[in-house]
Short mmCIF file of C-alpha atoms and ligand atoms in Angstrom, two decimals:
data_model
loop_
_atom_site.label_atom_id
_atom_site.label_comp_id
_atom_site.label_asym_id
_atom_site.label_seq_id
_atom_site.Cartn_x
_atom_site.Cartn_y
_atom_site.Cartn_z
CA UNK P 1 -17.50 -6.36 -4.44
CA UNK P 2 -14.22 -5.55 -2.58
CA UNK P 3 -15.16 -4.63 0.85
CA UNK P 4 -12.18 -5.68 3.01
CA UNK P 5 -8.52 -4.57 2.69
CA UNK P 6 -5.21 -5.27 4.25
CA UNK P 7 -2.67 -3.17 5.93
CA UNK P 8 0.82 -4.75 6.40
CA UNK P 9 2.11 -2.41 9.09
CA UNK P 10 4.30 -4.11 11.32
CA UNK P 11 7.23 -3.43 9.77
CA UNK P 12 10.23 -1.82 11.83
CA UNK P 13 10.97 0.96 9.23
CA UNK P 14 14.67 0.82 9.79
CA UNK P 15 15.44 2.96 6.59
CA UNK P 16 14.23 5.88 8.50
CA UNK P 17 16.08 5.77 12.29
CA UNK P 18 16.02 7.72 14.18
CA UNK P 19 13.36 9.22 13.13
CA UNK P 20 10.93 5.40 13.60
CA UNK P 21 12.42 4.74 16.82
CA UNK P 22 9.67 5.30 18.85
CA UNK P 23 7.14 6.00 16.00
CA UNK P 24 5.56 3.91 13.35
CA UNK P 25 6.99 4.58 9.77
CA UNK P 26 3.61 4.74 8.49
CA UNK P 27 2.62 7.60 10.68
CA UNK P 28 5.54 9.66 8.73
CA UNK P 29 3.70 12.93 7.30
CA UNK P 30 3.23 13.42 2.94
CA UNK P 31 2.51 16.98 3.84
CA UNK P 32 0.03 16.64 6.33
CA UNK P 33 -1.41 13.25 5.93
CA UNK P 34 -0.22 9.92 7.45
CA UNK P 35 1.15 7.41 4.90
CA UNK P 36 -0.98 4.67 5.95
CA UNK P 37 -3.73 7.35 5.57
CA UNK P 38 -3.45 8.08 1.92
CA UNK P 39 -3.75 4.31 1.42
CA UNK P 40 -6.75 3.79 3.75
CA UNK P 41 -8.40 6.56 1.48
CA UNK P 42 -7.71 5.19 -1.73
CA UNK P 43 -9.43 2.21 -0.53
CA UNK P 44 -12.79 3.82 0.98
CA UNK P 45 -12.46 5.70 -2.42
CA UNK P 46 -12.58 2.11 -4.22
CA UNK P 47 -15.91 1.17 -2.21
CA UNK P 48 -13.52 -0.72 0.73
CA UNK P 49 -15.05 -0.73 4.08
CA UNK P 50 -13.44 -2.69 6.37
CA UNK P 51 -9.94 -1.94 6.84
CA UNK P 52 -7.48 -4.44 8.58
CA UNK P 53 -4.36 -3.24 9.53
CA UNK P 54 -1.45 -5.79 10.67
CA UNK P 55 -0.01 -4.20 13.43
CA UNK P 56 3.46 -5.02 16.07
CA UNK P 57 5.34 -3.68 19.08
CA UNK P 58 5.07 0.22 18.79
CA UNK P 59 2.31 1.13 16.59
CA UNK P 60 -0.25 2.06 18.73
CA UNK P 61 -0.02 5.45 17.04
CA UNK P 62 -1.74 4.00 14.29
CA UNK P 63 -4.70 2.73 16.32
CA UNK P 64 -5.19 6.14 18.30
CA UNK P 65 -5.08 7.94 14.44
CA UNK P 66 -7.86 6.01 13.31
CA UNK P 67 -9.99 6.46 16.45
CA UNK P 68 -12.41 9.02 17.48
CA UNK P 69 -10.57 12.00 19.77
CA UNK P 70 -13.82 13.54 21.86
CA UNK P 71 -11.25 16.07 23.20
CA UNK P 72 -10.05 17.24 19.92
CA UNK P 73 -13.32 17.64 18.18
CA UNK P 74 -14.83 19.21 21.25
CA UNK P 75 -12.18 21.40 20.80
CA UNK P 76 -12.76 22.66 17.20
CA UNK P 77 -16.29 22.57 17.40
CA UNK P 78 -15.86 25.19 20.07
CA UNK P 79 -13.36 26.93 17.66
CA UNK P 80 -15.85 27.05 14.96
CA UNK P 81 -12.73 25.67 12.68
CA UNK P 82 -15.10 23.82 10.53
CA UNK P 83 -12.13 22.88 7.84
CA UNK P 84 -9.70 21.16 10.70
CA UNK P 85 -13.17 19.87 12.65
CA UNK P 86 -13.84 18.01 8.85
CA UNK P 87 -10.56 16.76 7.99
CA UNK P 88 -10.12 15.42 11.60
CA UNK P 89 -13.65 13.43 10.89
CA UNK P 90 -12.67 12.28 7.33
CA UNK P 91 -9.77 10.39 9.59
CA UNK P 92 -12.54 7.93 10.81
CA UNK P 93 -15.58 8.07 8.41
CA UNK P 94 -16.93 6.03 5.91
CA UNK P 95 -14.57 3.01 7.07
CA UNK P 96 -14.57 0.57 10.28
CA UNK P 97 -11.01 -0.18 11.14
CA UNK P 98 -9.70 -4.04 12.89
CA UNK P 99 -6.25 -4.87 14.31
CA UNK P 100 -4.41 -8.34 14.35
CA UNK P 101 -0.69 -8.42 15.66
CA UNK P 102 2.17 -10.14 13.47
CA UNK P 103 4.23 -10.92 16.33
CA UNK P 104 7.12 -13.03 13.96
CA UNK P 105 8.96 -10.84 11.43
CA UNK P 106 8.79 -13.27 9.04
CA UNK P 107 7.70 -11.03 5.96
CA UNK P 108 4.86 -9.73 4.01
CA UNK P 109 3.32 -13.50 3.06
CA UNK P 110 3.05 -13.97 7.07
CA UNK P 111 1.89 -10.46 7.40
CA UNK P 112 -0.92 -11.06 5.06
CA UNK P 113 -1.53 -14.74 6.89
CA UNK P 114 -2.07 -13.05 10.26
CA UNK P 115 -5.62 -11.16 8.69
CA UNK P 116 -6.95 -14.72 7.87
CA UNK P 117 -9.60 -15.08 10.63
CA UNK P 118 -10.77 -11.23 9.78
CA UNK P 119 -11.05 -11.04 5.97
CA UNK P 120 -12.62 -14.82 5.93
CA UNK P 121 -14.14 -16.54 2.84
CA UNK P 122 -14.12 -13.43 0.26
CA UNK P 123 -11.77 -12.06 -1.89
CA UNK P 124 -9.66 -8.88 -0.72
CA UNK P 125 -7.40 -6.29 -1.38
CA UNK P 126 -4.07 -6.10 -0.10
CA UNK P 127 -2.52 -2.21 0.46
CA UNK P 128 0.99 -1.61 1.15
CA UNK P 129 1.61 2.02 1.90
CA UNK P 130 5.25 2.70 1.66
CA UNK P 131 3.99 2.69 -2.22
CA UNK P 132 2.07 6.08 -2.79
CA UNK P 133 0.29 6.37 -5.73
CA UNK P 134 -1.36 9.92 -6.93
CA UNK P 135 -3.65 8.98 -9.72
CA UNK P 136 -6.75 10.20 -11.57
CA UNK P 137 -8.98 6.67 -10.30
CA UNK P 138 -7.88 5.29 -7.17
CA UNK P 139 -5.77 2.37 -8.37
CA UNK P 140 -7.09 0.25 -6.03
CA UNK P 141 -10.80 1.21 -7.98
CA UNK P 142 -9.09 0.86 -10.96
CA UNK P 143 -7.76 -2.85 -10.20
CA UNK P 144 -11.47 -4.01 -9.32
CA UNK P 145 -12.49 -2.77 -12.50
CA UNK P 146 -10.22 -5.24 -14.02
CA UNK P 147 -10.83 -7.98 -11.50
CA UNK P 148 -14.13 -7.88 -13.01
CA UNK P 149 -13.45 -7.20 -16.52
CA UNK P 150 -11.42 -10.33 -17.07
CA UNK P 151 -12.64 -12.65 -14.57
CA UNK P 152 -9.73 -12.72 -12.46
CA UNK P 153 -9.18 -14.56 -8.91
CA UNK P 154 -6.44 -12.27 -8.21
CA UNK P 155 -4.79 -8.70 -10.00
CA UNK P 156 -1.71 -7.07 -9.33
CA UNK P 157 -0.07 -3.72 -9.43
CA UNK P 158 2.55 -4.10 -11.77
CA UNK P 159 4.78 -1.13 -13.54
CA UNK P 160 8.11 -1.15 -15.67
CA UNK P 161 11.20 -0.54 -13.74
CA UNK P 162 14.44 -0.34 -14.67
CA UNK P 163 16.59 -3.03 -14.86
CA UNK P 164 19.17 -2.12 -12.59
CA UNK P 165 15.90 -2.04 -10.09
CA UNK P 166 14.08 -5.95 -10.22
CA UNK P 167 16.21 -6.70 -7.32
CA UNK P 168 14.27 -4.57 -5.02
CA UNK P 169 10.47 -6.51 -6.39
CA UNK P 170 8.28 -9.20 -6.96
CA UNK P 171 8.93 -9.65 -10.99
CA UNK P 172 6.13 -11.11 -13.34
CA UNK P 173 6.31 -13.26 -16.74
CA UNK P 174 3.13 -12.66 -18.60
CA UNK P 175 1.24 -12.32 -21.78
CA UNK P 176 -0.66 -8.86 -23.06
CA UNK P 177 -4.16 -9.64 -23.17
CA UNK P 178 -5.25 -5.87 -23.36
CA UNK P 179 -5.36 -2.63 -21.92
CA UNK P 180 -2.17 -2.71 -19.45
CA UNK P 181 -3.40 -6.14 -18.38
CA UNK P 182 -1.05 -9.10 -18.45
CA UNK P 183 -1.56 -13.08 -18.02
CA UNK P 184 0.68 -13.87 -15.51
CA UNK P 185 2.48 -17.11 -15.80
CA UNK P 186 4.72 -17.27 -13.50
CA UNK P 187 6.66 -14.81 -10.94
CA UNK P 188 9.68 -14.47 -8.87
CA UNK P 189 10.84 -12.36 -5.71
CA UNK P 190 13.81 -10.30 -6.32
CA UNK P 191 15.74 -11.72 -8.54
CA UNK P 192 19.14 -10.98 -9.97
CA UNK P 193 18.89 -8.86 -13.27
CA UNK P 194 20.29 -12.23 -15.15
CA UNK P 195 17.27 -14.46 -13.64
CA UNK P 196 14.59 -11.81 -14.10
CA UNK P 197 11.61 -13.04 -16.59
CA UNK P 198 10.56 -9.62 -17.42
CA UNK P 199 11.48 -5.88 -15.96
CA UNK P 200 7.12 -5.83 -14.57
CA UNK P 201 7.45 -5.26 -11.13
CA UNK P 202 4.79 -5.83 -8.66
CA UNK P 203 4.13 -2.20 -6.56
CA UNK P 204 1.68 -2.86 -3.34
CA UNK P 205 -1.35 -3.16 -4.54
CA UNK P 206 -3.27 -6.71 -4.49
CA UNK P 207 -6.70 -8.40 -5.28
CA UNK P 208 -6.13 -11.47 -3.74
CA UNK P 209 -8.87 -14.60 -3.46
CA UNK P 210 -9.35 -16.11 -0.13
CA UNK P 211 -8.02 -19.61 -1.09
CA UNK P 212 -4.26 -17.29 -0.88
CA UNK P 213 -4.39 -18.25 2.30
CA UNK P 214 -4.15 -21.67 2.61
CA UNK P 215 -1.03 -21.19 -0.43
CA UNK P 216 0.29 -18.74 2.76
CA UNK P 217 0.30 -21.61 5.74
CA UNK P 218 2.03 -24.20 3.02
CA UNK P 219 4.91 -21.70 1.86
CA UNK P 220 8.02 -21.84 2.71
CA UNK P 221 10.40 -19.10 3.62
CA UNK P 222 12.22 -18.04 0.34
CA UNK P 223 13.72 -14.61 -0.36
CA UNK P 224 15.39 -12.93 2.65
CA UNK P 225 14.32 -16.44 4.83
CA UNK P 226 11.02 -14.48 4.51
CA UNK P 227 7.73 -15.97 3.89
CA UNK P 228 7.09 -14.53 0.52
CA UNK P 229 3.50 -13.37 -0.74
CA UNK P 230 4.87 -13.67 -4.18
CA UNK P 231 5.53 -17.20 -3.60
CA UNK P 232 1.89 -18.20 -2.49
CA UNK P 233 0.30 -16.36 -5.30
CA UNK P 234 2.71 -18.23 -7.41
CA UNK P 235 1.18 -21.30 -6.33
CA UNK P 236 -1.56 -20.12 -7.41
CA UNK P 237 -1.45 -19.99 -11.53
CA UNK P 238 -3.38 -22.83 -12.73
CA UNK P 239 -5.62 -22.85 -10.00
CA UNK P 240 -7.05 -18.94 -10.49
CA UNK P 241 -6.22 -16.34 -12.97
CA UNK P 242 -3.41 -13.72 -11.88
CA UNK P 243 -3.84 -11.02 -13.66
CA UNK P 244 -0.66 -8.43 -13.94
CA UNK P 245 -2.36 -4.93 -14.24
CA UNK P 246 -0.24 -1.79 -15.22
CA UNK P 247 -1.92 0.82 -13.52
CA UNK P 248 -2.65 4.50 -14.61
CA UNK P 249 -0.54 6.88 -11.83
CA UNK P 250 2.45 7.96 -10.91
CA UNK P 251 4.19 5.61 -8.02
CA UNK P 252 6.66 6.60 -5.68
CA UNK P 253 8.27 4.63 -3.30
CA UNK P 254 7.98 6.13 0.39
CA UNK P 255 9.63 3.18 1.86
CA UNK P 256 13.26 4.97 0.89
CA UNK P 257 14.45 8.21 2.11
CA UNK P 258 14.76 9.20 -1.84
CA UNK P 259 11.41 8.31 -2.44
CA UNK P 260 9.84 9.75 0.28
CA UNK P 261 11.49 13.58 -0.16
CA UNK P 262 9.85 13.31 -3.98
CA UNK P 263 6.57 12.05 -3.04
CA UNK P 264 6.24 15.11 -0.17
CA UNK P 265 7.46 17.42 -2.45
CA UNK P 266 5.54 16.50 -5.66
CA UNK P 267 2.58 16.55 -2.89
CA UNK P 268 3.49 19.79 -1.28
CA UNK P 269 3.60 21.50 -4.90
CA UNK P 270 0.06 20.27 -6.05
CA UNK P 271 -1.47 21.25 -2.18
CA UNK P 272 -3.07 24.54 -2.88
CA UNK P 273 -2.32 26.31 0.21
CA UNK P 274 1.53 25.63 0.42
CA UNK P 275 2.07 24.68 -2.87
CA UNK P 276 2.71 28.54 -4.41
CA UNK P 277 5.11 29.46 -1.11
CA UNK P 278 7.22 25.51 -2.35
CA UNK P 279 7.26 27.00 -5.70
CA UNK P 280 8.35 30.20 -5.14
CA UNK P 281 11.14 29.41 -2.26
CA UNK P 282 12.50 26.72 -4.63
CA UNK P 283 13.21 29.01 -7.59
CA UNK P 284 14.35 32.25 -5.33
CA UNK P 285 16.97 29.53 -4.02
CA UNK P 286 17.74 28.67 -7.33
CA UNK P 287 16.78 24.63 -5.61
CA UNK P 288 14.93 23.69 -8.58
C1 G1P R 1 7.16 -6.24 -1.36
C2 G1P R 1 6.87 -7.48 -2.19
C3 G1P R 1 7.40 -7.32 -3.61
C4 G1P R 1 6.84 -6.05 -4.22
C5 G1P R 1 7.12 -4.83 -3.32
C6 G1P R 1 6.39 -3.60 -3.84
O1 G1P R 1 8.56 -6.14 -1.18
O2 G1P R 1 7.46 -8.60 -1.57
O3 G1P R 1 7.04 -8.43 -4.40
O4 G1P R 1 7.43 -5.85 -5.50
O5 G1P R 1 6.66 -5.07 -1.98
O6 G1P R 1 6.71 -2.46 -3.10
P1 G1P R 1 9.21 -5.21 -0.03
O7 G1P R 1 9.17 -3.81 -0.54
O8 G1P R 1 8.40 -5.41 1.21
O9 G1P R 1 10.62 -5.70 0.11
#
């Protein structure tokens, strides 16, 4: 039912200079997997096929990792390394990947504009991958479920935070209507603690109907001077059901330094082959 999704990726990654200088931020490794990666496979994992990444000035890297490398398979097949030779495939199978630039940083709401012409007339999910998510469904597959369970033109990621943290996120107001689902009524972009409506906090993961774009082209820059996709899907309510959808995983937030070390270690530990030798050097250093 979902078969496109959206990659905001243009983004200059300036919480992690030096090391994005000359390299996309989501090319940074969680063990030994790309961050945009892990999100391109939760979506082929929710039945997502067409993958449309929103690209800039420097991320080539990103096109050439989702792109056949003759040399490098030629290479393994010779090998015989039949593990690398399949994870290298996995890279580029099962999905069909499409660029458009976002040449204007003027935020995530333009970011998502710019895929317009691709995605077309059809509802779509939206995946943004500093926000890894290790859960027991893909969350993505987990949000169509509920797309379709209550109807919905458009479903959002949304997860407690603390309070001391709605500054940093989109914040909903809604209404339980059942399991972890919430009627949204109304939503603002990082507010001040004071002005917050709830502590729900949007986390990158949308279901978005087509008609968000045309909400996109009319919206004005808000937060930041940023053209907000909080905003459009605000203007929204009343026109489609948002539904608010608190998600079964655990989140962390790879777009800070913080977040990132705790995502690649909680990664590391679970990863069979390294994860013993973490575990191991951690308590020996008395680390953990
Ligand atoms: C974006 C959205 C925000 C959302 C957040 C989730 O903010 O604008 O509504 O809560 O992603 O990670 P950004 O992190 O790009 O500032």
């Amino acid at each position: 039912m979902i078969r496109k999704a959206v990659f905001p990726a243009a983004g200059f990654g300036t919480r992690f200079l030096p090391a994005t200088k000359a390299s996309p931020k989501e090319m940074l490794p969680l063990v030994d997997m790309p961050l945009i990666q892990h999100g391109v496979e939760e979506a082929k994992a929710s039945g997502v096929r067409d993958m449309i990444i929103v690209t800039g000035r420097g991320k080539n890297a990103i096109e050439d990792h989702f792109d056949v490398s003759f040399e490098l398979e030629a290479l393994l097949e010779k090998k015989g390394d039949g593990k690398l030779l399949a994870q290298v495939r996995q890279v580029t199978d099962g999905a069909d990947f499409f660029y458009v630039r976002q040449n204007l940083p003027l935020g995530l709401g333009h970011a998502v504009l710019r895929s317009m012409d691709l995605v077309g007339q059809e509802p779509f999910g939206v995946i943004l991958s500093d926000d890894v998510i290790d859960a027991p469904v893909p969350v993505l597959k987990q949000m169509i479920a509920a797309y379709e369970r209550y109807s919905a033109g458009a479903v959002l990621a949304i997860q407690k935070v603390p309070k001391d943290a709605v500054h940093r996120y989109g914040i909903i107001k809604g209404k339980k209507i059942g399991d972890g689902a919430y009627e949204v009524s109304d939503m603002v972009e990082k507010p001040r603690p004071e002005k917050a409506p709830s502590d729900l906090a949007i986390i990158g993961r949308y279901i978005l109907p087509p008609s968000i774009f045309h909400a996109l082209s009319s919206t004005k820059p808000g937060a930041g001077g940023e053209i907000q996709l909080t905003d459009a899907i605000r203007s929204l309510i009343g026109k489609e059901r948002v539904i608010g959808f608190e998600f079964d995983g655990v989140r962390y937030d790879a777009g800070t330094k913080l977040g990132f070390q705790m995502a690649n270690i909680a990664f590391a530990l679970k990863d069979p082959e390294i994860g013993p030798g973490l575990q191991a050097f951690l308590r020996k250093e008395r680390l953990a």
